[in-house]
Amino acid sequence: MIKKGNESWFRMLFIWRGSVLPKLLPRLILLLLLSIGIVFFKGTLFNYKVPLNPTPFTLFGIALALFLGFRNNASYDRFWEARKLWGALLNDTRSLVRQSITLTSYSAQSEEVISFVRYLTALVYALKHQLRNTDASADLQQRLPQELAARINATLYKPIMILKELGCWIKEAKLQGKMDSIQQTAMDENLNKLSDIIGGCERLASTPIPYTYSILLHRTVYLYCLMLPFGFVDSLGWFTPLVVVFIAYTFVALEAIADEIEDPFGTEANDLALNAMSISIETTLLEMVEQPLPLQPTSKNNIID
Amino acid sequence: MIKKGNESWFRMLFIWRGSVLPKLLPRLILLLLLSIGIVFFKGTLFNYKVPLNPTPFTLFGIALALFLGFRNNASYDRFWEARKLWGALLNDTRSLVRQSITLTSYSAQSEEVISFVRYLTALVYALKHQLRNTDASADLQQRLPQELAARINATLYKPIMILKELGCWIKEAKLQGKMDSIQQTAMDENLNKLSDIIGGCERLASTPIPYTYSILLHRTVYLYCLMLPFGFVDSLGWFTPLVVVFIAYTFVALEAIADEIEDPFGTEANDLALNAMSISIETTLLEMVEQPLPLQPTSKNNIID
Amino acid sequence: MIKKGNESWFRMLFIWRGSVLPKLLPRLILLLLLSIGIVFFKGTLFNYKVPLNPTPFTLFGIALALFLGFRNNASYDRFWEARKLWGALLNDTRSLVRQSITLTSYSAQSEEVISFVRYLTALVYALKHQLRNTDASADLQQRLPQELAARINATLYKPIMILKELGCWIKEAKLQGKMDSIQQTAMDENLNKLSDIIGGCERLASTPIPYTYSILLHRTVYLYCLMLPFGFVDSLGWFTPLVVVFIAYTFVALEAIADEIEDPFGTEANDLALNAMSISIETTLLEMVEQPLPLQPTSKNNIID
Amino acid sequence: MIKKGNESWFRMLFIWRGSVLPKLLPRLILLLLLSIGIVFFKGTLFNYKVPLNPTPFTLFGIALALFLGFRNNASYDRFWEARKLWGALLNDTRSLVRQSITLTSYSAQSEEVISFVRYLTALVYALKHQLRNTDASADLQQRLPQELAARINATLYKPIMILKELGCWIKEAKLQGKMDSIQQTAMDENLNKLSDIIGGCERLASTPIPYTYSILLHRTVYLYCLMLPFGFVDSLGWFTPLVVVFIAYTFVALEAIADEIEDPFGTEANDLALNAMSISIETTLLEMVEQPLPLQPTSKNNIID
Amino acid sequence: MIKKGNESWFRMLFIWRGSVLPKLLPRLILLLLLSIGIVFFKGTLFNYKVPLNPTPFTLFGIALALFLGFRNNASYDRFWEARKLWGALLNDTRSLVRQSITLTSYSAQSEEVISFVRYLTALVYALKHQLRNTDASADLQQRLPQELAARINATLYKPIMILKELGCWIKEAKLQGKMDSIQQTAMDENLNKLSDIIGGCERLASTPIPYTYSILLHRTVYLYCLMLPFGFVDSLGWFTPLVVVFIAYTFVALEAIADEIEDPFGTEANDLALNAMSISIETTLLEMVEQPLPLQPTSKNNIID
């Protein structure tokens, strides 16, 4: 995620960071050169004057903008749903920590409560690693008893296996007379919510927007931009390359951003800062049980991962 | 579902798999030939010059794009709701397995818990078969006691009948003193959710977007594309066929995709991979009770069903 | 509701059933004749040449398409919400039947459970009749004890009165020691949901989209279509009637469909099949308690009511 | 709220009731006169020919239609959310009445239950008066014990104070052994929902769409309509006034309706019929405890308030 | 938040307050001067006639309006979600106060209940300060016991730490026999909701709309407005500056409002009135336990913060 700065409206026009411009530059320069060539040859290909004019481009450009709008909406909804799920992860783990103190007869600094908090943080890190396809073993070993960490690490669906252990912790507390079954089911209700959160993230990660949509729009946007200079060469003359690159920049950039945030758990600049969020959750959970806090995340070039 | 690849922006322009192009090709070639004919005869029909020009096509093309946008949105919402329901099926069955271990006094490897898990997987497969109108008997026999499998197989609404059996399993556990009525109702709450999921899938499968919408849009899109060459023949000359086929490709393809994902439980390329999802659910549930996992699904041409 | 067929893309172009064309035909023929007259007189009225051209029609046509899009969305949302409510009715009554067996100590074939199921089906039919303003007495008498059927039939809000009876059934079961108050409140929770479903249907039935919207759009669409031939007569000549009727067909048809599904509980071709859904619900509930199933609904001309 | 009639498509074109036309007529006549003046002077102001043409109006008109669409959507969402809240008020009070009979050992005609129902109806009327800034005292005195009515009437947030009394009624019932704490919390859950409904209405009433949006759109719509005749005078001649007033009617009317339903608790023609809904709720609640029903609301000119 | 006045449609055209005009004036004047310069030089730059015409501006203007519509929607959704969260804060704290009286055996004026209410108001103020990055210490000291206020003030996530204290208050009440564990978990359920509300606000505050979107749209809007005069100078002559500034005003203002309400917890004119809402919540909570009410908020220039 890119941190929002406090730039004035004027400085925002020339900002480099957070823009997709660097990534798209090669393609736009290609288009620029092509447009210049087309203007130079006055829109003829091998002595054949290409008979395009702005009318079909107006019609089709607006249609294309509508379809891009649809794609943007769908991608942004995915991004925002992913963010909501990680927000719910924060809320729900906080609720569980509070309940482990107030619905049981354990005290806030007891061995058991602290171990419960460690399980929760391990779950959060395991989920992050699952969504990013990275190795969870180091983070698990730091937060779980060694034997358990090894056992969890060997499974396919690690966060859910840790969730089961949380359920067992509660069952144990009940067996030891630290809570009754009413309090147990109240905590279990929050485990259900955790299950929904984990599954919701898996759903977003495993099911993209139907691939055919992406292909179709990608193709249409690029083909449209390619044909654009032929349509405007007669009326705009040497301004054609500038206008074409300006229009193409907006269309291609929107398509690129939509493609980037469609999979919000990745590590591209506009993706969610799963790393920073994991540390935040760990911080607030440990603060609730008055334990030393972890190091806060730092941003590089205003980008937090 | 088509698996998303890692193609560069350039290679995505020429990809074949996952595109609806193959399916639409005959229609587009027809249109191409027609356009060439119209250009050849300079837009005259039996010596009568058809007096169409681009203006009404601009007006109507944008209106049509708006209506297509509406159809696309409605279809995509159905697709995504279906995916959410199957995601909820995963979350909820996982919660029930966790509860069968932690809210009862059964151990995770007990006979009873494993039979409970088998009932759940049978329910998942029964739902898949109901939604795809395929034969459930083999999958039921593999997961349920023979007598029960036969009884369920003879009913109309199989998943709901298995859900009732799950309720009976819980009632039995309570009668045997393995849980109290507080824990029973906590598990029953998740059975309510399963009932909502099953019914939600049935709703999507039985109620399409009002058929009149589909008919109206289908007709309008094709009629529009058919008249398009007459409108552009005078201004675009021999480029008319190319422009017409390009515009038609986008409109017709969008309509075709919307039509495909409107019924997300089918077996077309962009439909949901119910088969793979069923295996995933079975895998994670069996992993929770430390049973041997089923074979993982494989994809053919990057399409998983 | 119109059942979706398996027509090919080509046959869908000429389908008659499920189209609103029959209903709109007289209006479109009127417009056709008018357009022909306008072309014949070359756009003059009493020797005064009407100075309209396509430009304002382009501007306004697109604006109109946007507003129609808004109306369509709002109407479709109502249609879909209504369908969701009837879906929830199915899910919730199924859950209640399951609970009447598994949360009580009654057996599935006991007198009491079967009478509970009859109350639920009576509620479903009573709701259907309330929403369609039809007479519920026959359906109530078939499913309820005679005295109760008569008492319910005399009330204003029949489904809610039956819901109260369901609550009394549960109270009675508790008084007889067949369930404790935990199980009672678990079932009562589902009665709350039924109350929300009934009230949700009443809300949709009693509150249309603000009437002023409908009036405004209706007027604008028809006035627009009426003026259209004047705008295109100079540039399109004898093709004006064809183009005008084509554009008008799409606009007027969209408005007509939106108007039809705005009130989804009616009996028009695109409305919800309340009748068939009531029978479905009764079928699945009776199947759960192993009672003989009712006759399945049949469709006439592929339309189910 | 305006009751929807059964007018044919043709009669709907000339309907007066339910249209915003009467309210907008003076403004439209002003614009008509202005347009006629502009045509008369052929678009010159003090001998200076205003050089406007349709092109910028096309561009800007469509943009304006898009922004109006956004405003319409936001206003309609508020209207519909308000309606949903009052629907939930109906559902929830019905559920509470049912519970006061079936979760307690009171009978349906007992003194206590009837007084509970009176509290609920008082809450509904208090909410109506709060939202419309009218005097609640008469309606409170009719439904509450005199001393309590006076006490409530002196508070700022009357519905919430009555809600507290409902909670006290339940507490009292529990103290008297008429319910246990499980049944108490089940009813308390519905009081939570009532709290959400009351607060939701207060939120809609106190927070309009950001005022800057309204100002900006209002200004743009009127300025646009004002400049419109200059743009079309050259091409449309004496048809300019007609076309301008037609376009302006649609834009201005949409803005006016959006403004009206943005605050759905008011007393304008398209606002919610809070009065009629309050009477409906009272009717169904009293019917549930077999008390005499109140007079049904009547509509004046098909408008119910 | 700007209070909505009762201005007539005519007076609304000239209102200053609540408009973003003052803020944008310098930029618009700059554009005006530039346009005048361009008209004066008839669109030539250093003797080179810039060959722009309205066509690409029509195409791109509509596309831009669509993208602005997307941005507006996303921003408004954030604004409205923030408002809903603060509405839920009101509802939920009211519910907790009601429960502290009716689910415990404390009386409404007891020491304990009043201290519970103080904790809740402290939480509300702590949340406001966290969201606005202001100093919470004064407000905490006023509402909490001195020792606790100091302890909370030293933590990172103050509202959540106060939430834990509320949980401890409930645990204490149970230990003292003032409620049983059923009533405890009913209140705990509302603490879960508070956790969701706090976390939801933190989510909105920490995750803006992907920055790349903002940058892209900002740039496109300004570049578009800058090029606009070149496109219209030939056809509109000395009316170019007026038309350009009018179009630019709408586009730039929409972008500015979207940018303002995107972060709804700020202190700009259109942001949420967190201050006034905090006082409202405190008022209603204190009214419920019959304590003296705080001073009501006042508005300056009809702006409440």
mmCIF file of N, CA and C in Angstrom, chain C residues 99-181:
data_model
loop_
_atom_site.group_PDB
_atom_site.id
_atom_site.type_symbol
_atom_site.label_atom_id
_atom_site.label_comp_id
_atom_site.label_asym_id
_atom_site.label_seq_id
_atom_site.Cartn_x
_atom_site.Cartn_y
_atom_site.Cartn_z
ATOM 1 N N GLN C 99 -35.557 -28.532 13.363
ATOM 2 C CA GLN C 99 -35.492 -28.297 14.798
ATOM 3 C C GLN C 99 -36.645 -28.956 15.541
ATOM 4 N N SER C 100 -37.833 -28.985 14.910
ATOM 5 C CA SER C 100 -38.969 -29.596 15.610
ATOM 6 C C SER C 100 -38.717 -31.076 15.851
ATOM 7 N N ILE C 101 -37.817 -31.651 15.046
ATOM 8 C CA ILE C 101 -37.470 -33.061 15.252
ATOM 9 C C ILE C 101 -36.265 -33.227 16.170
ATOM 10 N N THR C 102 -35.222 -32.410 15.947
ATOM 11 C CA THR C 102 -33.953 -32.677 16.639
ATOM 12 C C THR C 102 -33.800 -31.904 17.942
ATOM 13 N N LEU C 103 -34.533 -30.808 18.123
ATOM 14 C CA LEU C 103 -34.401 -30.077 19.384
ATOM 15 C C LEU C 103 -35.485 -30.461 20.392
ATOM 16 N N THR C 104 -36.442 -31.260 19.965
ATOM 17 C CA THR C 104 -37.468 -31.715 20.900
ATOM 18 C C THR C 104 -37.301 -33.211 21.096
ATOM 19 N N SER C 105 -38.080 -33.767 21.975
ATOM 20 C CA SER C 105 -38.021 -35.229 22.073
ATOM 21 C C SER C 105 -39.155 -35.879 21.296
ATOM 22 N N TYR C 106 -39.797 -35.125 20.397
ATOM 23 C CA TYR C 106 -40.764 -35.738 19.483
ATOM 24 C C TYR C 106 -40.032 -36.530 18.406
ATOM 25 N N SER C 107 -40.691 -37.563 17.872
ATOM 26 C CA SER C 107 -40.095 -38.263 16.735
ATOM 27 C C SER C 107 -40.602 -37.621 15.443
ATOM 28 N N ALA C 108 -39.924 -37.929 14.342
ATOM 29 C CA ALA C 108 -40.217 -37.271 13.068
ATOM 30 C C ALA C 108 -41.634 -37.546 12.563
ATOM 31 N N GLN C 109 -42.199 -38.715 12.956
ATOM 32 C CA GLN C 109 -43.545 -39.010 12.454
ATOM 33 C C GLN C 109 -44.634 -38.757 13.491
ATOM 34 N N SER C 110 -44.282 -38.110 14.579
ATOM 35 C CA SER C 110 -45.288 -37.896 15.620
ATOM 36 C C SER C 110 -46.366 -36.943 15.125
ATOM 37 N N GLU C 111 -47.547 -37.115 15.710
ATOM 38 C CA GLU C 111 -48.700 -36.230 15.463
ATOM 39 C C GLU C 111 -48.284 -34.763 15.532
ATOM 40 N N GLU C 112 -47.550 -34.405 16.589
ATOM 41 C CA GLU C 112 -47.256 -33.004 16.863
ATOM 42 C C GLU C 112 -46.380 -32.409 15.766
ATOM 43 N N VAL C 113 -45.329 -33.139 15.363
ATOM 44 C CA VAL C 113 -44.432 -32.614 14.348
ATOM 45 C C VAL C 113 -45.184 -32.412 13.031
ATOM 46 N N ILE C 114 -46.009 -33.377 12.680
ATOM 47 C CA ILE C 114 -46.744 -33.247 11.412
ATOM 48 C C ILE C 114 -47.697 -32.055 11.459
ATOM 49 N N SER C 115 -48.312 -31.836 12.611
ATOM 50 C CA SER C 115 -49.207 -30.673 12.708
ATOM 51 C C SER C 115 -48.378 -29.375 12.619
ATOM 52 N N PHE C 116 -47.168 -29.384 13.170
ATOM 53 C CA PHE C 116 -46.278 -28.212 13.062
ATOM 54 C C PHE C 116 -45.946 -27.924 11.592
ATOM 55 N N VAL C 117 -45.647 -29.005 10.856
ATOM 56 C CA VAL C 117 -45.338 -28.843 9.427
ATOM 57 C C VAL C 117 -46.543 -28.271 8.681
ATOM 58 N N ARG C 118 -47.753 -28.727 9.032
ATOM 59 C CA ARG C 118 -48.973 -28.219 8.381
ATOM 60 C C ARG C 118 -49.126 -26.713 8.655
ATOM 61 N N TYR C 119 -48.866 -26.295 9.887
ATOM 62 C CA TYR C 119 -48.937 -24.859 10.216
ATOM 63 C C TYR C 119 -47.984 -24.067 9.303
ATOM 64 N N LEU C 120 -46.758 -24.611 9.135
ATOM 65 C CA LEU C 120 -45.767 -23.902 8.323
ATOM 66 C C LEU C 120 -46.241 -23.772 6.874
ATOM 67 N N THR C 121 -46.787 -24.867 6.323
ATOM 68 C CA THR C 121 -47.246 -24.769 4.934
ATOM 69 C C THR C 121 -48.437 -23.816 4.834
ATOM 70 N N ALA C 122 -49.292 -23.824 5.851
ATOM 71 C CA ALA C 122 -50.417 -22.877 5.849
ATOM 72 C C ALA C 122 -49.895 -21.445 5.824
ATOM 73 N N LEU C 123 -48.832 -21.189 6.575
ATOM 74 C CA LEU C 123 -48.259 -19.848 6.607
ATOM 75 C C LEU C 123 -47.769 -19.447 5.211
ATOM 76 N N VAL C 124 -47.102 -20.375 4.536
ATOM 77 C CA VAL C 124 -46.583 -20.074 3.201
ATOM 78 C C VAL C 124 -47.715 -19.707 2.244
ATOM 79 N N TYR C 125 -48.783 -20.522 2.263
ATOM 80 C CA TYR C 125 -49.912 -20.230 1.381
ATOM 81 C C TYR C 125 -50.608 -18.931 1.767
ATOM 82 N N ALA C 126 -50.725 -18.695 3.067
ATOM 83 C CA ALA C 126 -51.374 -17.453 3.508
ATOM 84 C C ALA C 126 -50.587 -16.245 3.011
ATOM 85 N N LEU C 127 -49.262 -16.349 3.032
ATOM 86 C CA LEU C 127 -48.440 -15.234 2.553
ATOM 87 C C LEU C 127 -48.653 -15.028 1.056
ATOM 88 N N LYS C 128 -48.664 -16.130 0.304
ATOM 89 C CA LYS C 128 -48.903 -16.015 -1.131
ATOM 90 C C LYS C 128 -50.221 -15.307 -1.404
ATOM 91 N N HIS C 129 -51.251 -15.716 -0.709
ATOM 92 C CA HIS C 129 -52.565 -15.111 -0.956
ATOM 93 C C HIS C 129 -52.578 -13.641 -0.543
ATOM 94 N N GLN C 130 -51.913 -13.321 0.578
ATOM 95 C CA GLN C 130 -51.889 -11.913 0.992
ATOM 96 C C GLN C 130 -51.194 -11.053 -0.071
ATOM 97 N N LEU C 131 -50.075 -11.563 -0.612
ATOM 98 C CA LEU C 131 -49.304 -10.764 -1.566
ATOM 99 C C LEU C 131 -50.023 -10.605 -2.897
ATOM 100 N N ARG C 132 -50.858 -11.587 -3.231
ATOM 101 C CA ARG C 132 -51.568 -11.515 -4.515
ATOM 102 C C ARG C 132 -53.014 -11.086 -4.355
ATOM 103 N N ASN C 133 -53.397 -10.754 -3.113
ATOM 104 C CA ASN C 133 -54.777 -10.340 -2.854
ATOM 105 C C ASN C 133 -55.795 -11.380 -3.288
ATOM 106 N N THR C 134 -55.482 -12.642 -3.059
ATOM 107 C CA THR C 134 -56.435 -13.695 -3.413
ATOM 108 C C THR C 134 -56.991 -14.317 -2.136
ATOM 109 N N ASP C 135 -57.968 -15.187 -2.289
ATOM 110 C CA ASP C 135 -58.685 -15.739 -1.150
ATOM 111 C C ASP C 135 -57.932 -16.938 -0.558
ATOM 112 N N ALA C 136 -57.575 -16.848 0.718
ATOM 113 C CA ALA C 136 -56.764 -17.889 1.348
ATOM 114 C C ALA C 136 -57.581 -19.005 1.961
ATOM 115 N N SER C 137 -58.908 -18.855 2.049
ATOM 116 C CA SER C 137 -59.674 -19.764 2.916
ATOM 117 C C SER C 137 -59.522 -21.236 2.534
ATOM 118 N N ALA C 138 -59.576 -21.552 1.232
ATOM 119 C CA ALA C 138 -59.483 -22.965 0.839
ATOM 120 C C ALA C 138 -58.151 -23.560 1.284
ATOM 121 N N ASP C 139 -57.064 -22.830 1.004
ATOM 122 C CA ASP C 139 -55.749 -23.368 1.365
ATOM 123 C C ASP C 139 -55.564 -23.475 2.874
ATOM 124 N N LEU C 140 -56.175 -22.575 3.633
ATOM 125 C CA LEU C 140 -56.063 -22.669 5.092
ATOM 126 C C LEU C 140 -56.829 -23.877 5.609
ATOM 127 N N GLN C 141 -58.051 -24.068 5.102
ATOM 128 C CA GLN C 141 -58.879 -25.174 5.582
ATOM 129 C C GLN C 141 -58.230 -26.533 5.351
ATOM 130 N N GLN C 142 -57.496 -26.626 4.231
ATOM 131 C CA GLN C 142 -56.835 -27.886 3.902
ATOM 132 C C GLN C 142 -55.710 -28.217 4.864
ATOM 133 N N ARG C 143 -55.108 -27.192 5.472
ATOM 134 C CA ARG C 143 -53.883 -27.416 6.241
ATOM 135 C C ARG C 143 -54.021 -27.187 7.745
ATOM 136 N N LEU C 144 -55.072 -26.506 8.174
ATOM 137 C CA LEU C 144 -55.214 -26.208 9.603
ATOM 138 C C LEU C 144 -56.457 -26.880 10.172
ATOM 139 N N PRO C 145 -56.484 -27.081 11.494
ATOM 140 C CA PRO C 145 -57.730 -27.541 12.122
ATOM 141 C C PRO C 145 -58.840 -26.544 11.804
ATOM 142 N N GLN C 146 -60.039 -27.065 11.581
ATOM 143 C CA GLN C 146 -61.134 -26.240 11.072
ATOM 144 C C GLN C 146 -61.361 -24.955 11.870
ATOM 145 N N GLU C 147 -61.403 -25.100 13.196
ATOM 146 C CA GLU C 147 -61.701 -23.932 14.042
ATOM 147 C C GLU C 147 -60.634 -22.856 13.853
ATOM 148 N N LEU C 148 -59.378 -23.293 13.853
ATOM 149 C CA LEU C 148 -58.282 -22.339 13.702
ATOM 150 C C LEU C 148 -58.313 -21.690 12.318
ATOM 151 N N ALA C 149 -58.554 -22.490 11.274
ATOM 152 C CA ALA C 149 -58.606 -21.949 9.911
ATOM 153 C C ALA C 149 -59.629 -20.829 9.831
ATOM 154 N N ALA C 150 -60.768 -21.037 10.444
ATOM 155 C CA ALA C 150 -61.827 -20.022 10.412
ATOM 156 C C ALA C 150 -61.360 -18.759 11.143
ATOM 157 N N ARG C 151 -60.740 -18.940 12.317
ATOM 158 C CA ARG C 151 -60.291 -17.801 13.117
ATOM 159 C C ARG C 151 -59.233 -16.992 12.363
ATOM 160 N N ILE C 152 -58.257 -17.697 11.771
ATOM 161 C CA ILE C 152 -57.195 -17.010 11.028
ATOM 162 C C ILE C 152 -57.786 -16.279 9.833
ATOM 163 N N ASN C 153 -58.721 -16.944 9.164
ATOM 164 C CA ASN C 153 -59.273 -16.383 7.933
ATOM 165 C C ASN C 153 -59.979 -15.047 8.180
ATOM 166 N N ALA C 154 -60.398 -14.813 9.418
ATOM 167 C CA ALA C 154 -61.121 -13.581 9.733
ATOM 168 C C ALA C 154 -60.169 -12.417 10.057
ATOM 169 N N THR C 155 -58.863 -12.670 10.081
ATOM 170 C CA THR C 155 -57.935 -11.608 10.496
ATOM 171 C C THR C 155 -57.366 -10.880 9.279
ATOM 172 N N LEU C 156 -56.751 -9.746 9.552
ATOM 173 C CA LEU C 156 -56.177 -8.929 8.485
ATOM 174 C C LEU C 156 -54.815 -9.458 8.047
ATOM 175 N N TYR C 157 -53.967 -9.772 9.031
ATOM 176 C CA TYR C 157 -52.596 -10.171 8.723
ATOM 177 C C TYR C 157 -52.443 -11.663 9.009
ATOM 178 N N LYS C 158 -52.933 -12.490 8.084
ATOM 179 C CA LYS C 158 -53.013 -13.928 8.357
ATOM 180 C C LYS C 158 -51.669 -14.591 8.641
ATOM 181 N N PRO C 159 -50.604 -14.359 7.811
ATOM 182 C CA PRO C 159 -49.364 -15.108 8.068
ATOM 183 C C PRO C 159 -48.807 -14.849 9.461
ATOM 184 N N ILE C 160 -48.935 -13.593 9.927
ATOM 185 C CA ILE C 160 -48.406 -13.275 11.252
ATOM 186 C C ILE C 160 -49.208 -13.962 12.353
ATOM 187 N N MET C 161 -50.502 -14.108 12.118
ATOM 188 C CA MET C 161 -51.320 -14.788 13.116
ATOM 189 C C MET C 161 -50.939 -16.276 13.192
ATOM 190 N N ILE C 162 -50.636 -16.852 12.037
ATOM 191 C CA ILE C 162 -50.188 -18.257 12.054
ATOM 192 C C ILE C 162 -48.837 -18.357 12.740
ATOM 193 N N LEU C 163 -47.997 -17.349 12.525
ATOM 194 C CA LEU C 163 -46.686 -17.343 13.185
ATOM 195 C C LEU C 163 -46.854 -17.369 14.703
ATOM 196 N N LYS C 164 -47.845 -16.609 15.196
ATOM 197 C CA LYS C 164 -48.108 -16.628 16.640
ATOM 198 C C LYS C 164 -48.494 -18.036 17.089
ATOM 199 N N GLU C 165 -49.284 -18.730 16.257
ATOM 200 C CA GLU C 165 -49.669 -20.095 16.602
ATOM 201 C C GLU C 165 -48.452 -21.015 16.671
ATOM 202 N N LEU C 166 -47.508 -20.804 15.756
ATOM 203 C CA LEU C 166 -46.276 -21.606 15.803
ATOM 204 C C LEU C 166 -45.553 -21.367 17.121
ATOM 205 N N GLY C 167 -45.520 -20.091 17.550
ATOM 206 C CA GLY C 167 -44.910 -19.778 18.842
ATOM 207 C C GLY C 167 -45.627 -20.501 19.972
ATOM 208 N N CYS C 168 -46.951 -20.578 19.873
ATOM 209 C CA CYS C 168 -47.714 -21.259 20.923
ATOM 210 C C CYS C 168 -47.449 -22.760 20.919
ATOM 211 N N TRP C 169 -47.278 -23.313 19.707
ATOM 212 C CA TRP C 169 -46.932 -24.739 19.612
ATOM 213 C C TRP C 169 -45.643 -24.998 20.393
ATOM 214 N N ILE C 170 -44.653 -24.122 20.199
ATOM 215 C CA ILE C 170 -43.363 -24.289 20.870
ATOM 216 C C ILE C 170 -43.518 -24.133 22.387
ATOM 217 N N LYS C 171 -44.306 -23.119 22.792
ATOM 218 C CA LYS C 171 -44.557 -22.911 24.228
ATOM 219 C C LYS C 171 -45.175 -24.171 24.836
ATOM 220 N N GLU C 172 -46.138 -24.734 24.111
ATOM 221 C CA GLU C 172 -46.813 -25.944 24.583
ATOM 222 C C GLU C 172 -45.814 -27.100 24.730
ATOM 223 N N ALA C 173 -44.940 -27.257 23.693
ATOM 224 C CA ALA C 173 -43.938 -28.324 23.752
ATOM 225 C C ALA C 173 -43.056 -28.161 24.973
ATOM 226 N N LYS C 174 -42.729 -26.907 25.299
ATOM 227 C CA LYS C 174 -41.894 -26.683 26.468
ATOM 228 C C LYS C 174 -42.664 -27.011 27.746
ATOM 229 N N LEU C 175 -43.909 -26.567 27.800
ATOM 230 C CA LEU C 175 -44.723 -26.850 28.999
ATOM 231 C C LEU C 175 -44.856 -28.354 29.211
ATOM 232 N N GLN C 176 -44.888 -29.117 28.108
ATOM 233 C CA GLN C 176 -45.015 -30.575 28.221
ATOM 234 C C GLN C 176 -43.675 -31.249 28.466
ATOM 235 N N GLY C 177 -42.615 -30.464 28.656
ATOM 236 C CA GLY C 177 -41.321 -31.058 28.968
ATOM 237 C C GLY C 177 -40.617 -31.669 27.781
ATOM 238 N N LYS C 178 -41.040 -31.319 26.549
ATOM 239 C CA LYS C 178 -40.402 -31.893 25.370
ATOM 240 C C LYS C 178 -39.153 -31.107 24.960
ATOM 241 N N MET C 179 -38.947 -29.950 25.513
ATOM 242 C CA MET C 179 -37.743 -29.150 25.232
ATOM 243 C C MET C 179 -37.515 -28.240 26.428
ATOM 244 N N ASP C 180 -36.267 -27.740 26.586
ATOM 245 C CA ASP C 180 -36.033 -26.767 27.655
ATOM 246 C C ASP C 180 -36.014 -25.359 27.062
ATOM 247 N N SER C 181 -35.802 -24.347 27.904
ATOM 248 C CA SER C 181 -35.956 -22.988 27.384
ATOM 249 C C SER C 181 -34.809 -22.603 26.455
#
